[in-house]
Coordinates of C-alpha atoms and ligand atoms in Angstrom, one line a residue:
X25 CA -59.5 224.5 -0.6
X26 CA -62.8 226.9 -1.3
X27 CA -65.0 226.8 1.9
X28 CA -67.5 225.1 0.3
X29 CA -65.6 221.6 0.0
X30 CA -65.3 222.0 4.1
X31 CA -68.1 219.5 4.2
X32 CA -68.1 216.5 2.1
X33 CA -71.6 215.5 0.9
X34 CA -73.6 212.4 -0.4
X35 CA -74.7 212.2 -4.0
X36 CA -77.6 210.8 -4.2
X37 CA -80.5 211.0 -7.1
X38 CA -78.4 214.0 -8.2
X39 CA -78.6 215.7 -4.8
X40 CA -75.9 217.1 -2.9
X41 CA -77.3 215.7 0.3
X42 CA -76.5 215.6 4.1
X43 CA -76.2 211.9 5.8
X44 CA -79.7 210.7 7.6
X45 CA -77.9 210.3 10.9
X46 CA -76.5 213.9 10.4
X47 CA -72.8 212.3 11.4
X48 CA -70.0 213.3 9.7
X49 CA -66.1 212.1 10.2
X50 CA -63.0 214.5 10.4
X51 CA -60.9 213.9 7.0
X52 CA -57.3 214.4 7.9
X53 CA -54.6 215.4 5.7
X54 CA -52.0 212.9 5.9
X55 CA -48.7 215.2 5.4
X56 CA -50.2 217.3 8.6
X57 CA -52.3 215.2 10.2
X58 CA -54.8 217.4 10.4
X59 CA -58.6 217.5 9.6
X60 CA -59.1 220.1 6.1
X61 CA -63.2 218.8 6.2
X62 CA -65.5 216.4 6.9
X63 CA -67.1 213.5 5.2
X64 CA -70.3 211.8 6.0
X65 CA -70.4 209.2 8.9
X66 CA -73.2 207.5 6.3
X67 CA -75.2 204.5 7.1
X68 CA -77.7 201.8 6.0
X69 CA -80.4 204.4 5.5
X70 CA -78.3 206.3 2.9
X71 CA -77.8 203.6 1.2
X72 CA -81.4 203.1 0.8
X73 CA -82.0 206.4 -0.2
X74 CA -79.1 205.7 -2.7
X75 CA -81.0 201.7 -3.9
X76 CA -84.3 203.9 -4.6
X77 CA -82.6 206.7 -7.0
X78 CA -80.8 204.2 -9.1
X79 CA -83.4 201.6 -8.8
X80 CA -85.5 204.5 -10.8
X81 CA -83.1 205.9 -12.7
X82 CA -82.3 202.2 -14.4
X83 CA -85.2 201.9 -16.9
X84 CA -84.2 205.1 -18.5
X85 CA -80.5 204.9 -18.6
X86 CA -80.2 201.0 -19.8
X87 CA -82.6 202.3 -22.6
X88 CA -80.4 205.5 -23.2
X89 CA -78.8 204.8 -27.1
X90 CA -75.2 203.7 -26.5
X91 CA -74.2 206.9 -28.4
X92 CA -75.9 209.1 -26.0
X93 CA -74.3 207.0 -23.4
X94 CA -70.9 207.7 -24.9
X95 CA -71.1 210.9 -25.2
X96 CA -72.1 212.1 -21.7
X97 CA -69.4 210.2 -20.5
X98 CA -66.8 211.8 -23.4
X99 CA -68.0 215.4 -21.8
X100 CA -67.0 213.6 -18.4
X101 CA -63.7 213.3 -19.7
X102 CA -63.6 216.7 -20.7
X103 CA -64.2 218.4 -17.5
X104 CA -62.0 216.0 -15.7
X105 CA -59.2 217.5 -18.0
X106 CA -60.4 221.1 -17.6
X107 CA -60.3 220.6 -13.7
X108 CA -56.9 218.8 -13.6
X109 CA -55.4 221.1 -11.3
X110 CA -58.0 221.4 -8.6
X111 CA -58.6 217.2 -8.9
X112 CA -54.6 216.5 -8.4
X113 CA -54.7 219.1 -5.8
X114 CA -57.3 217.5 -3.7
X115 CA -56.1 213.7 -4.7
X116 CA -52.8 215.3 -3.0
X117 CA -54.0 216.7 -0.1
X118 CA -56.3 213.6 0.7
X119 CA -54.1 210.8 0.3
X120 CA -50.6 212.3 1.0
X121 CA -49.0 211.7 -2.3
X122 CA -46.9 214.3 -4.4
X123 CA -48.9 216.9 -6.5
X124 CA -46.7 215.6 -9.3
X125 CA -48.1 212.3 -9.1
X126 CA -51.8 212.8 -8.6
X127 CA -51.1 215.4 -11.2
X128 CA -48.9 213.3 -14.2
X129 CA -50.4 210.3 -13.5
X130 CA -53.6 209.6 -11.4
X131 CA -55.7 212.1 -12.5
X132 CA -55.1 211.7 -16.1
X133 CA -55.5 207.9 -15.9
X134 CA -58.6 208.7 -14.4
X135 CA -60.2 210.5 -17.1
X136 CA -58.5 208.1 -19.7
X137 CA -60.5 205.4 -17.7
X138 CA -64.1 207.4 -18.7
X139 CA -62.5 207.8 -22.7
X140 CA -62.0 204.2 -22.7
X141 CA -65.0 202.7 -22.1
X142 CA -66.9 205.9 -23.6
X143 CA -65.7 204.2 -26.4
X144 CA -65.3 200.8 -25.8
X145 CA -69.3 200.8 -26.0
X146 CA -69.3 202.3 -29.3
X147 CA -67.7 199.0 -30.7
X148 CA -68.9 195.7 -28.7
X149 CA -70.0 192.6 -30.9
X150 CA -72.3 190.1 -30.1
X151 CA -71.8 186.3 -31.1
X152 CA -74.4 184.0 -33.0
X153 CA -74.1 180.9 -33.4
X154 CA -76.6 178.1 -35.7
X155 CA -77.2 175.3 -34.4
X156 CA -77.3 172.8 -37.5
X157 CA -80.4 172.7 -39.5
X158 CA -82.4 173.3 -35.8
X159 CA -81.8 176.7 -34.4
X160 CA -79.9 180.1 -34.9
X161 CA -78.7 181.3 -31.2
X162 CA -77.7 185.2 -30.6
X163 CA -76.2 186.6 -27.6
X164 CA -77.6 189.5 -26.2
X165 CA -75.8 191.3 -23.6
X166 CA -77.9 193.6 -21.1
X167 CA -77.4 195.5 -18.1
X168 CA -77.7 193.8 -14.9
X169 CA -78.9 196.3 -12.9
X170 CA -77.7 198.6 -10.0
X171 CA -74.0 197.9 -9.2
X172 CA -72.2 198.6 -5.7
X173 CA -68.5 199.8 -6.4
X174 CA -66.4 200.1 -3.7
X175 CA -62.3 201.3 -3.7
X176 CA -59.6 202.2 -1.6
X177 CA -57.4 205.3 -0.3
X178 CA -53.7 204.3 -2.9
X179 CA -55.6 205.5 -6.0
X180 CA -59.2 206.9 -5.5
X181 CA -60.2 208.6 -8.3
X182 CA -58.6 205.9 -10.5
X183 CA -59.4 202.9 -9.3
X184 CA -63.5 204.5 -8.3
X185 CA -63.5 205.5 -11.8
X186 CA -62.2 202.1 -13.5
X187 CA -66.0 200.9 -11.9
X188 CA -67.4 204.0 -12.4
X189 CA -67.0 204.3 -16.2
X190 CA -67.0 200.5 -17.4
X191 CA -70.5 200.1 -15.1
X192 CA -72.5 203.2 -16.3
X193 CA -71.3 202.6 -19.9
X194 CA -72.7 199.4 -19.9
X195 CA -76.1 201.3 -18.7
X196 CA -76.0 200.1 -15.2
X197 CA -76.9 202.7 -12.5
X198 CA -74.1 202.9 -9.6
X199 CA -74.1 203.3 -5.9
X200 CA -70.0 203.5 -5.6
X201 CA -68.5 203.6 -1.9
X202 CA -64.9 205.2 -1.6
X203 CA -62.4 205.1 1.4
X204 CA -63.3 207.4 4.1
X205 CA -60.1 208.4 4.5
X206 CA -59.9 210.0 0.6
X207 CA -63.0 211.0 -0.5
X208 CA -62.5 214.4 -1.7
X209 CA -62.2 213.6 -5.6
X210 CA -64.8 211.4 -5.3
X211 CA -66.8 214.4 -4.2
X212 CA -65.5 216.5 -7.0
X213 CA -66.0 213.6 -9.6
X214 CA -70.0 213.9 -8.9
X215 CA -69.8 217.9 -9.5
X216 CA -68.2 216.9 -12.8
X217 CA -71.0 214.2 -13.8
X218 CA -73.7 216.4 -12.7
X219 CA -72.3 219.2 -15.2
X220 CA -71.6 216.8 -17.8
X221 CA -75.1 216.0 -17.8
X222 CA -75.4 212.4 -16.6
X223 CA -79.2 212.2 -15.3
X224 CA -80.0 212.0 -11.6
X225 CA -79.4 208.6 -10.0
X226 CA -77.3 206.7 -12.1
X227 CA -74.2 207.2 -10.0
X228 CA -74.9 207.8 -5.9
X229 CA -71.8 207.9 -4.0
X230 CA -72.4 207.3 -0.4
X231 CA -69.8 208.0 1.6
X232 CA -68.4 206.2 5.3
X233 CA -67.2 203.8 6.9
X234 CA -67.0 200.5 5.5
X235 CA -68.7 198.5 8.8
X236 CA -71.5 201.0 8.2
X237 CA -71.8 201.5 3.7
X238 CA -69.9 199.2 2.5
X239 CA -71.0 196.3 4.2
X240 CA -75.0 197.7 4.1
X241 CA -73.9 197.4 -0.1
X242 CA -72.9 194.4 0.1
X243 CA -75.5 193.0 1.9
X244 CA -78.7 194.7 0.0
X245 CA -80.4 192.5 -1.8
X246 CA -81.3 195.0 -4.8
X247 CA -77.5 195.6 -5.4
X248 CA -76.8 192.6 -7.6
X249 CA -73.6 193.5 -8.7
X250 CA -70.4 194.2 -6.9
X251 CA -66.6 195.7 -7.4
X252 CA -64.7 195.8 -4.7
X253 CA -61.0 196.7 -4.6
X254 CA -59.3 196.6 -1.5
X255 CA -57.6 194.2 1.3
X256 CA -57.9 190.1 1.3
X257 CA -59.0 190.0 4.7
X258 CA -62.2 192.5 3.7
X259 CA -62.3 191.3 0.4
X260 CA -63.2 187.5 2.0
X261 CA -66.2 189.6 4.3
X262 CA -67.2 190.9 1.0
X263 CA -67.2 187.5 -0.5
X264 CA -69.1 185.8 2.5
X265 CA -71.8 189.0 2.5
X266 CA -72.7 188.5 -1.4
X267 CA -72.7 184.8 -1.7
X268 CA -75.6 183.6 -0.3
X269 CA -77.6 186.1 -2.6
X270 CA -75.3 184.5 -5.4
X271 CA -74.4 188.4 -6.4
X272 CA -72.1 188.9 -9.4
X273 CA -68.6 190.0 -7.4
X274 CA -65.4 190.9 -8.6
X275 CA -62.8 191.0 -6.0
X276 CA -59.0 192.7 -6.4
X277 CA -57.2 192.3 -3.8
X278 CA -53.6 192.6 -2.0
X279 CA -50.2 191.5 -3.5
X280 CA -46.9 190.8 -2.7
X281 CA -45.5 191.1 -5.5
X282 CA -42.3 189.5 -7.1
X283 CA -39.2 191.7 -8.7
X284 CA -36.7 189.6 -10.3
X285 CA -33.5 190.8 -11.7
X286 CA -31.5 188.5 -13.5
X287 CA -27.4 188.8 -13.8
X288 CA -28.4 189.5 -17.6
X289 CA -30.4 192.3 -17.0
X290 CA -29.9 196.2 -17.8
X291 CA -28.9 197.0 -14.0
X292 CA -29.5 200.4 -14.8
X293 CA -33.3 200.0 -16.0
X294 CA -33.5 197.2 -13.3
X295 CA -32.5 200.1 -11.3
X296 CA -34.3 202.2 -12.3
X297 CA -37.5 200.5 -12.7
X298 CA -37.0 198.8 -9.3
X299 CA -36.7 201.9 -7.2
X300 CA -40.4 203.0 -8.9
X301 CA -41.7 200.3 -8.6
X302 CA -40.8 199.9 -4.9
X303 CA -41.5 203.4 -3.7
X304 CA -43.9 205.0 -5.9
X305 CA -46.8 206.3 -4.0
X306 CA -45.2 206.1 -1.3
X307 CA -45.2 202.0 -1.7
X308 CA -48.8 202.4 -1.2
X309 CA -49.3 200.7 -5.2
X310 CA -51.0 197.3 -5.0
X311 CA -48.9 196.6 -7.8
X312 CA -45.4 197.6 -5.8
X313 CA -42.7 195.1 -6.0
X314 CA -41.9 194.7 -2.4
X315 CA -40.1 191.7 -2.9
X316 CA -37.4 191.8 -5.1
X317 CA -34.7 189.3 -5.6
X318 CA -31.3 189.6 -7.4
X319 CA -29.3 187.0 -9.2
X320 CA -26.2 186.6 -6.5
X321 CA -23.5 187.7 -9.3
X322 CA -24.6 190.9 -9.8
X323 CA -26.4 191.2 -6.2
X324 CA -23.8 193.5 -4.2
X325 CA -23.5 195.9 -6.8
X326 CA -27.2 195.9 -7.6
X327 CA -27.9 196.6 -3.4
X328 CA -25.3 199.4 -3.3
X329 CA -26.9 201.1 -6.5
X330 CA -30.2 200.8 -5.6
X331 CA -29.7 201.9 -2.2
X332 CA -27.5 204.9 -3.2
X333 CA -30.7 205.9 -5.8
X334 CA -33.1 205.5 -3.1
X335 CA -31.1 207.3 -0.4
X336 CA -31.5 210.4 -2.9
X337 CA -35.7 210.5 -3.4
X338 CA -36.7 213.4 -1.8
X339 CA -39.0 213.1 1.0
X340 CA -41.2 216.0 1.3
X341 CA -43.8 218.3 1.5
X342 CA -46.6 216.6 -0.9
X343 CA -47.2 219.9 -2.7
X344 CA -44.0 221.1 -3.0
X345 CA -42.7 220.6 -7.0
X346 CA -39.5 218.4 -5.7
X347 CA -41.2 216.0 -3.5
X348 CA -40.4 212.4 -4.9
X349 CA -41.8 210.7 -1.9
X350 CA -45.3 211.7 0.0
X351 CA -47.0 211.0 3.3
X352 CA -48.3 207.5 4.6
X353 CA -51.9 208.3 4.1
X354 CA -52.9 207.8 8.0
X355 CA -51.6 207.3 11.1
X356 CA -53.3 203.6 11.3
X357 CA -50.9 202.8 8.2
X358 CA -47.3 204.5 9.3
X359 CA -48.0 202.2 12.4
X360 CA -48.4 199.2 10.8
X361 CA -45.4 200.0 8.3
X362 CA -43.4 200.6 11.9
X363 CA -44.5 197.4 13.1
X364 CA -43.4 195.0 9.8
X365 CA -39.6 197.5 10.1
X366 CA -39.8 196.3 13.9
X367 CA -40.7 192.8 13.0
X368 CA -38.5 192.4 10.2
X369 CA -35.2 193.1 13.1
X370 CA -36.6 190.5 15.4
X371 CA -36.6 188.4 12.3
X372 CA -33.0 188.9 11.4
X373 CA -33.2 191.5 8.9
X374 CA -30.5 194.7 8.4
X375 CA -31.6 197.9 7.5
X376 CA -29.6 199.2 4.5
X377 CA -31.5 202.2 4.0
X378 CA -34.4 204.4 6.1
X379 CA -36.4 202.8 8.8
X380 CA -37.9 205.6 10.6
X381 CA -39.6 208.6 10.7
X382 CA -37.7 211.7 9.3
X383 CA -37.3 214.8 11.3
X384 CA -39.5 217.2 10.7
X385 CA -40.1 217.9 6.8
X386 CA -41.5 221.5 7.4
X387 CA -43.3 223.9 9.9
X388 CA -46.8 223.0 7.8
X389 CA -46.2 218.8 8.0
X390 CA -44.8 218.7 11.6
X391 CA -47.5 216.3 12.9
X392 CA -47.6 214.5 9.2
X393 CA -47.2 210.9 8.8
X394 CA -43.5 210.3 7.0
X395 CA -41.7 207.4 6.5
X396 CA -37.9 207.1 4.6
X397 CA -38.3 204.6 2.0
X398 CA -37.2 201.6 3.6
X399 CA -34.9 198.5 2.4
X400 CA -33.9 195.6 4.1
X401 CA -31.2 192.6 3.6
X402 CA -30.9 189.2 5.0
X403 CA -33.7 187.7 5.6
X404 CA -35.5 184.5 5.0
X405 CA -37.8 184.4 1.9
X406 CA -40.3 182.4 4.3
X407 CA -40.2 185.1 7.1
X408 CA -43.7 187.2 7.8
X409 CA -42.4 190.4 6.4
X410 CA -41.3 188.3 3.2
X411 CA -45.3 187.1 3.2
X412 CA -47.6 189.5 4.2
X413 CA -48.4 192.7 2.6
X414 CA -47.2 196.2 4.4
X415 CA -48.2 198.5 1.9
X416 CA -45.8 200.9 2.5
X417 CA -42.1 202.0 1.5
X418 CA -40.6 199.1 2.5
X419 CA -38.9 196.3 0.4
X420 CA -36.5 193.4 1.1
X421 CA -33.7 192.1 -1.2
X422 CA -32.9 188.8 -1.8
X423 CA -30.2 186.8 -3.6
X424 CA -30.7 183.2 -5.8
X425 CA -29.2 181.0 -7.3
X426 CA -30.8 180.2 -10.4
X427 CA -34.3 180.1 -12.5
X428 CA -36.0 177.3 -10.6
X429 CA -34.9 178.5 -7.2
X430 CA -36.4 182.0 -7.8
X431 CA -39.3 181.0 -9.7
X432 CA -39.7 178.9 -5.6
X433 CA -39.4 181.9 -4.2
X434 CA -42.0 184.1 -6.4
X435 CA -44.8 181.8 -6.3
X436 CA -44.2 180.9 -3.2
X437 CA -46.8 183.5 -1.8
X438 CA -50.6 183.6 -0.8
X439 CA -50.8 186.3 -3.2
X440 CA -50.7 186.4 -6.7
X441 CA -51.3 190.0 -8.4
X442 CA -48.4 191.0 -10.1
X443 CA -44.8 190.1 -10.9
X444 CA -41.5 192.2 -12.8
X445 CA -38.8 190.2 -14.2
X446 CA -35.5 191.7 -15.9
X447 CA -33.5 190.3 -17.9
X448 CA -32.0 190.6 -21.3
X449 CA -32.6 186.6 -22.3
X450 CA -36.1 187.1 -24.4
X451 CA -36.2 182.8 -24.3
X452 CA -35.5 183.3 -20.3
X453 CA -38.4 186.0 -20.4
X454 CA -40.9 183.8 -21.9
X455 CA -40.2 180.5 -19.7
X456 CA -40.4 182.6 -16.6
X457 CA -43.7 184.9 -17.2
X458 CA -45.0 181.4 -18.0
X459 CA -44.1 179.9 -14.9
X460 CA -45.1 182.2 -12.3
X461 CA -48.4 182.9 -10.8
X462 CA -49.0 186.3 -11.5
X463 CA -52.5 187.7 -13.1
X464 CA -49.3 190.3 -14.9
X465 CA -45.9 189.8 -15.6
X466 CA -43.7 192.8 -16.4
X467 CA -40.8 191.9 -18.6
X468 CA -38.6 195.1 -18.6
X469 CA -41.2 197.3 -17.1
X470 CA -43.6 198.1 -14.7
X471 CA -46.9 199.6 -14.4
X472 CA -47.1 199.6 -18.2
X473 CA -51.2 200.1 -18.9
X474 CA -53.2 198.9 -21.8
X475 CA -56.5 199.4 -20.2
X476 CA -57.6 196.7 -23.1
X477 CA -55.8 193.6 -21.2
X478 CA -57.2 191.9 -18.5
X479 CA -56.4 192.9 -15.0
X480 CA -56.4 191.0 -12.1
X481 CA -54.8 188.7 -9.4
X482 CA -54.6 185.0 -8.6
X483 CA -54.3 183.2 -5.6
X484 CA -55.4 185.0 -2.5
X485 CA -55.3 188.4 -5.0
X486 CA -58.5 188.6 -6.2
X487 CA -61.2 186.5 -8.0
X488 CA -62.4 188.0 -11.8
X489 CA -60.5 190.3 -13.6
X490 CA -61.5 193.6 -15.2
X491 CA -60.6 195.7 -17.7
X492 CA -61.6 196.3 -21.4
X493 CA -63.6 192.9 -22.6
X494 CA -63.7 191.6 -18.9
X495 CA -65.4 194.9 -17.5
X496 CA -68.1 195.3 -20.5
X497 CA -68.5 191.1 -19.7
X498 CA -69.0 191.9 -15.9
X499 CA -71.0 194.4 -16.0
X500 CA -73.6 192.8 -18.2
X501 CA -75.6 190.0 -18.4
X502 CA -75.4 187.2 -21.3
X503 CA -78.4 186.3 -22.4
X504 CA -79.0 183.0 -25.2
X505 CA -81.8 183.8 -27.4
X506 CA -82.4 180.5 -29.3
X507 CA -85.0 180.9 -32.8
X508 CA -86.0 177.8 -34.2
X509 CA -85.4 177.5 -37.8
Ligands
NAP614 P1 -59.7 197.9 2.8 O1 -59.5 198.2 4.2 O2 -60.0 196.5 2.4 O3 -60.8 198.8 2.2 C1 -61.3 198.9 0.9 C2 -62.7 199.5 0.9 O4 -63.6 198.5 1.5 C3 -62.8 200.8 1.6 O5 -63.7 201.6 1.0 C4 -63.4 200.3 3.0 O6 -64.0 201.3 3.7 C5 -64.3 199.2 2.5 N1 -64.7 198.2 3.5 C6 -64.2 198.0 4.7 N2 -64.9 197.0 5.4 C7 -65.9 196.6 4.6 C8 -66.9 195.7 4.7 N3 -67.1 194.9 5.7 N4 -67.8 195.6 3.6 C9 -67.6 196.3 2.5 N5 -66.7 197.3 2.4 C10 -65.8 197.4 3.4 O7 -58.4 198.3 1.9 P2 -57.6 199.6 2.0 O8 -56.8 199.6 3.2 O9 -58.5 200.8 1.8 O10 -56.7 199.5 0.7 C11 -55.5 198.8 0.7 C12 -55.6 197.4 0.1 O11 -56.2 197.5 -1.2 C13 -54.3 196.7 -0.1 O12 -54.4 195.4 0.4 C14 -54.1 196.8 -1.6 O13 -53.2 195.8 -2.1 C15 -55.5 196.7 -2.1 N6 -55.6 197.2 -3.4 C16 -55.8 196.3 -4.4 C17 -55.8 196.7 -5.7 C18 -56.0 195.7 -6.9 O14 -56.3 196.1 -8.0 N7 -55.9 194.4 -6.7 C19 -55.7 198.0 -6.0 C20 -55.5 198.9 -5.0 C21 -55.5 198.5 -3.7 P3 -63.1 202.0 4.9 O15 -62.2 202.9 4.1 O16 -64.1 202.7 5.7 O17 -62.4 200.9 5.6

């Protein structure tokens, strides 16, 4: 990593600037668990400085002509494509995951995330409607304002840069917060806006903790607007901050998400999609299916399979080429996976594959924080493990009965983000992705994109959804303009 990138820096009113408090925090790399730089230790006062750059930089960039709009953020795109390497390589490092995923998958999300909206803004409509004989109504659709984004350490630059782009394009300015623990491309993302020319102030990025930035966000009263992606339990302290100001919040949260595999089901894409969709990233996907559950017919076969398919993802190294499986992304997180493999035990639960720690992977990730990917067999569908989230490379397997029983069994779950179901009956498909309480339903896939449907959980999973129309909705304000005839 060039020396420079040792110390992480705010972004504020296109400044590279230290924190006010003049604190910074070690940023560890996960697969060695050991700090590669620092990142600010940021506070209220930051944030301030942050409120008063894009407070000014509003009434010029809400007034910028969408096409100007557009293209800075097209020229975004481009440099996030011309920097691929070095923004994979420092996605890897930060959060642990292999090079080959931050690289194929991530990264180039991310910048499809800018392209999207760049051009999503290029095409909106706006609805009229008369009023018989007594009025002709218009909608007009404005920017609300400053927005406060906030994201989490699975997918930083995507998931900063599905606020990012969607917020800005609409002509917002932007104070975004990412996880302490993986701010590097954040970092890297303002280097890119500054070059691509977006003017000083529409997007700050204060970095910290969030007791200390995110929750100073929340709670200004000049930050109308806020998308926050992350746990339920902060998630509800984000909810409780903003709704006495009666802020515009979008909130996507945790999951526990349902895989079904039907008896009439290609076993080997059930398989196959299963095993990605439990481990990928490490399990560290809100959109993992960590609970899967297997028609009882085909159920013995489909646990030796799947096991034998896991048992062969290679745990390594992050930035070696053949590393299939990562690094836990801090030692906080590998504790708390240890604790729900512990608990699950006590609650009657075998181990049919992993469970610990490696040994060593290498000389260079000797203190790193590893875990085998993890599956487990007999237990209850109402036991903890079965309910809350672990975020990690651990899944259970469970056998039914029939349609109604695991239907029970799906939507039986504070959570609500996502569900997969396989099966070859396309009537069966239908009744089922009707039935359960899922913002998505996979038939036959998973992690299938359209960034033009709405995304978003139910239940305890979020509140709002973004993407495409939802995003360009949030992120303005509807205004009724009503002319008299
Ligand atoms: P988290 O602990 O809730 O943190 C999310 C973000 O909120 C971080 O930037 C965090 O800062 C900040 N934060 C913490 N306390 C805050 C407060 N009081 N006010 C405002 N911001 C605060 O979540 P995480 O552990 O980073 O991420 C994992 C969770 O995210 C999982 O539950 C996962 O399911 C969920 N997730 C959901 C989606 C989705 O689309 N639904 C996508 C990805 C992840 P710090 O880093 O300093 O704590």
């Amino acid at each position: 990593m060039p020396a420079e990138l040792d110390k992480i820096r705010n972004f504020i009113d296109g400044q590279f600037v230290e924190p006010v408090g003049g604190r910074y925090l070690d940023n560890i790399e996960p697969a060695t668990g050991k700090a590669y730089s620092h990142v600010p230790d940021s506070d209220g006062r930051d944030v301030e400085l942050a409120v008063a750059a894009a407070e000014k930089a509003f009434a010029g960039w809400s007034h910028t002509p969408t096409a100007d709009r557009s293209r800075i953020l097209l020229r975004i795109v481009d440099l996030i494509e011309r920097d691929l390497e070095k923004l994979a390589r420092a996605e890897s490092v930060d959060t642990g995951k292999p090079l080959s995923l931050a690289r194929g998958l991530d990264i180039p999300r991310a910048g499809s995330n800018f392209r999207f909206f760049a051009t999503a803004i290029l095409h909106t409509e706006s609805e009229a409607h008369i009023t018989d004989g007594v009025a002709f109504n218009y909608t007009l659709r404005q920017p609300r304002g400053i927005a406060g984004l906030i994201s989490p350490w699975n997918l930083p630059l995507y998931l900063l840069s599905w606020k990012i782009a969607p917020a800005i394009a609409c002509g917002n300015t932007a104070i975004a917060k990412p996880s302490e623990l993986t701010p590097m491309t954040a970092y890297l993302l303002c280097e890119i806006c500054r070059e691509a020319g977006l003017p000083k102030g529409v997007l700050n990025v204060v970095h910290g903790t969030g007791p200390n930035v995110g929750a100073a966000i929340t709670a200004h009263s000049k930050i109308g607007t806020i998308s926050f992606t992350g746990g339920t339990v902060t998630g509800r302290k984000v909810a409780e901050s903003c709704a006495p100001m009666f802020k515009k919040v979008s909130l996507e949260l945790g999951g526990k998400n349902p895989n079904i595999v039907f008896a009439d089901a290609d076993q080997d894409a059930a398989i196959a999609g299963s095993l990605r969709s439990s481990f990928a990233n490490q399990g560290q996907v809100c959109l993992c299916g960590s609970r899967v559950f297997v028609e009882r017919s085909v159920y013995k076969d489909f646990v030796d399979h799947f096991v034998e398919k896991a048992s062969q993802l290679r745990l390594g190294d992050p930035l070696e080429a053949t590393t299939d499986q990562g690094a836990i992304v801090s030692k906080t997180q590998l504790d708390k996976v240890k604790f729900y493999v512990d608990l699950a035990q006590q609650e009657g639960g075998t181990i049919a594959l992993g469970g610990s720690s490696p040994e060593a992977i290498n000389e260079r990730c000797q203190s790193g924080y590893f875990f085998s990917p993890t599956v487990i067999t007999g237990l209850p569908v109402s036991c903890r493990v079965n309910r809350e989230e672990i975020f990690g490379p651990v899944i259970t397997i469970t056998p039914f009965d029939n349609e109604d029983e695991v239907i029970g069994y799906a939507n039986d779950n504070e959570y609500g983000l996502a569900s997969s179901v396989w099966t070859q009956n396309l009537n069966r498909a239908h009744r089922v992705a009707e039935r359960i309480h899922t913002g998505t339903v996979w038939v036959n896939c998973w992690l299938v994109r359209d960034l033009r449907v709405p995304f978003g959980g139910m239940k305890q999973s979020g509140v709002g959804r973004e993407g495409g129309d939802e995003a360009l909705r949030f992120f303005t304000e509807p205004k009724n303009v009503c002319i008299a005839k």
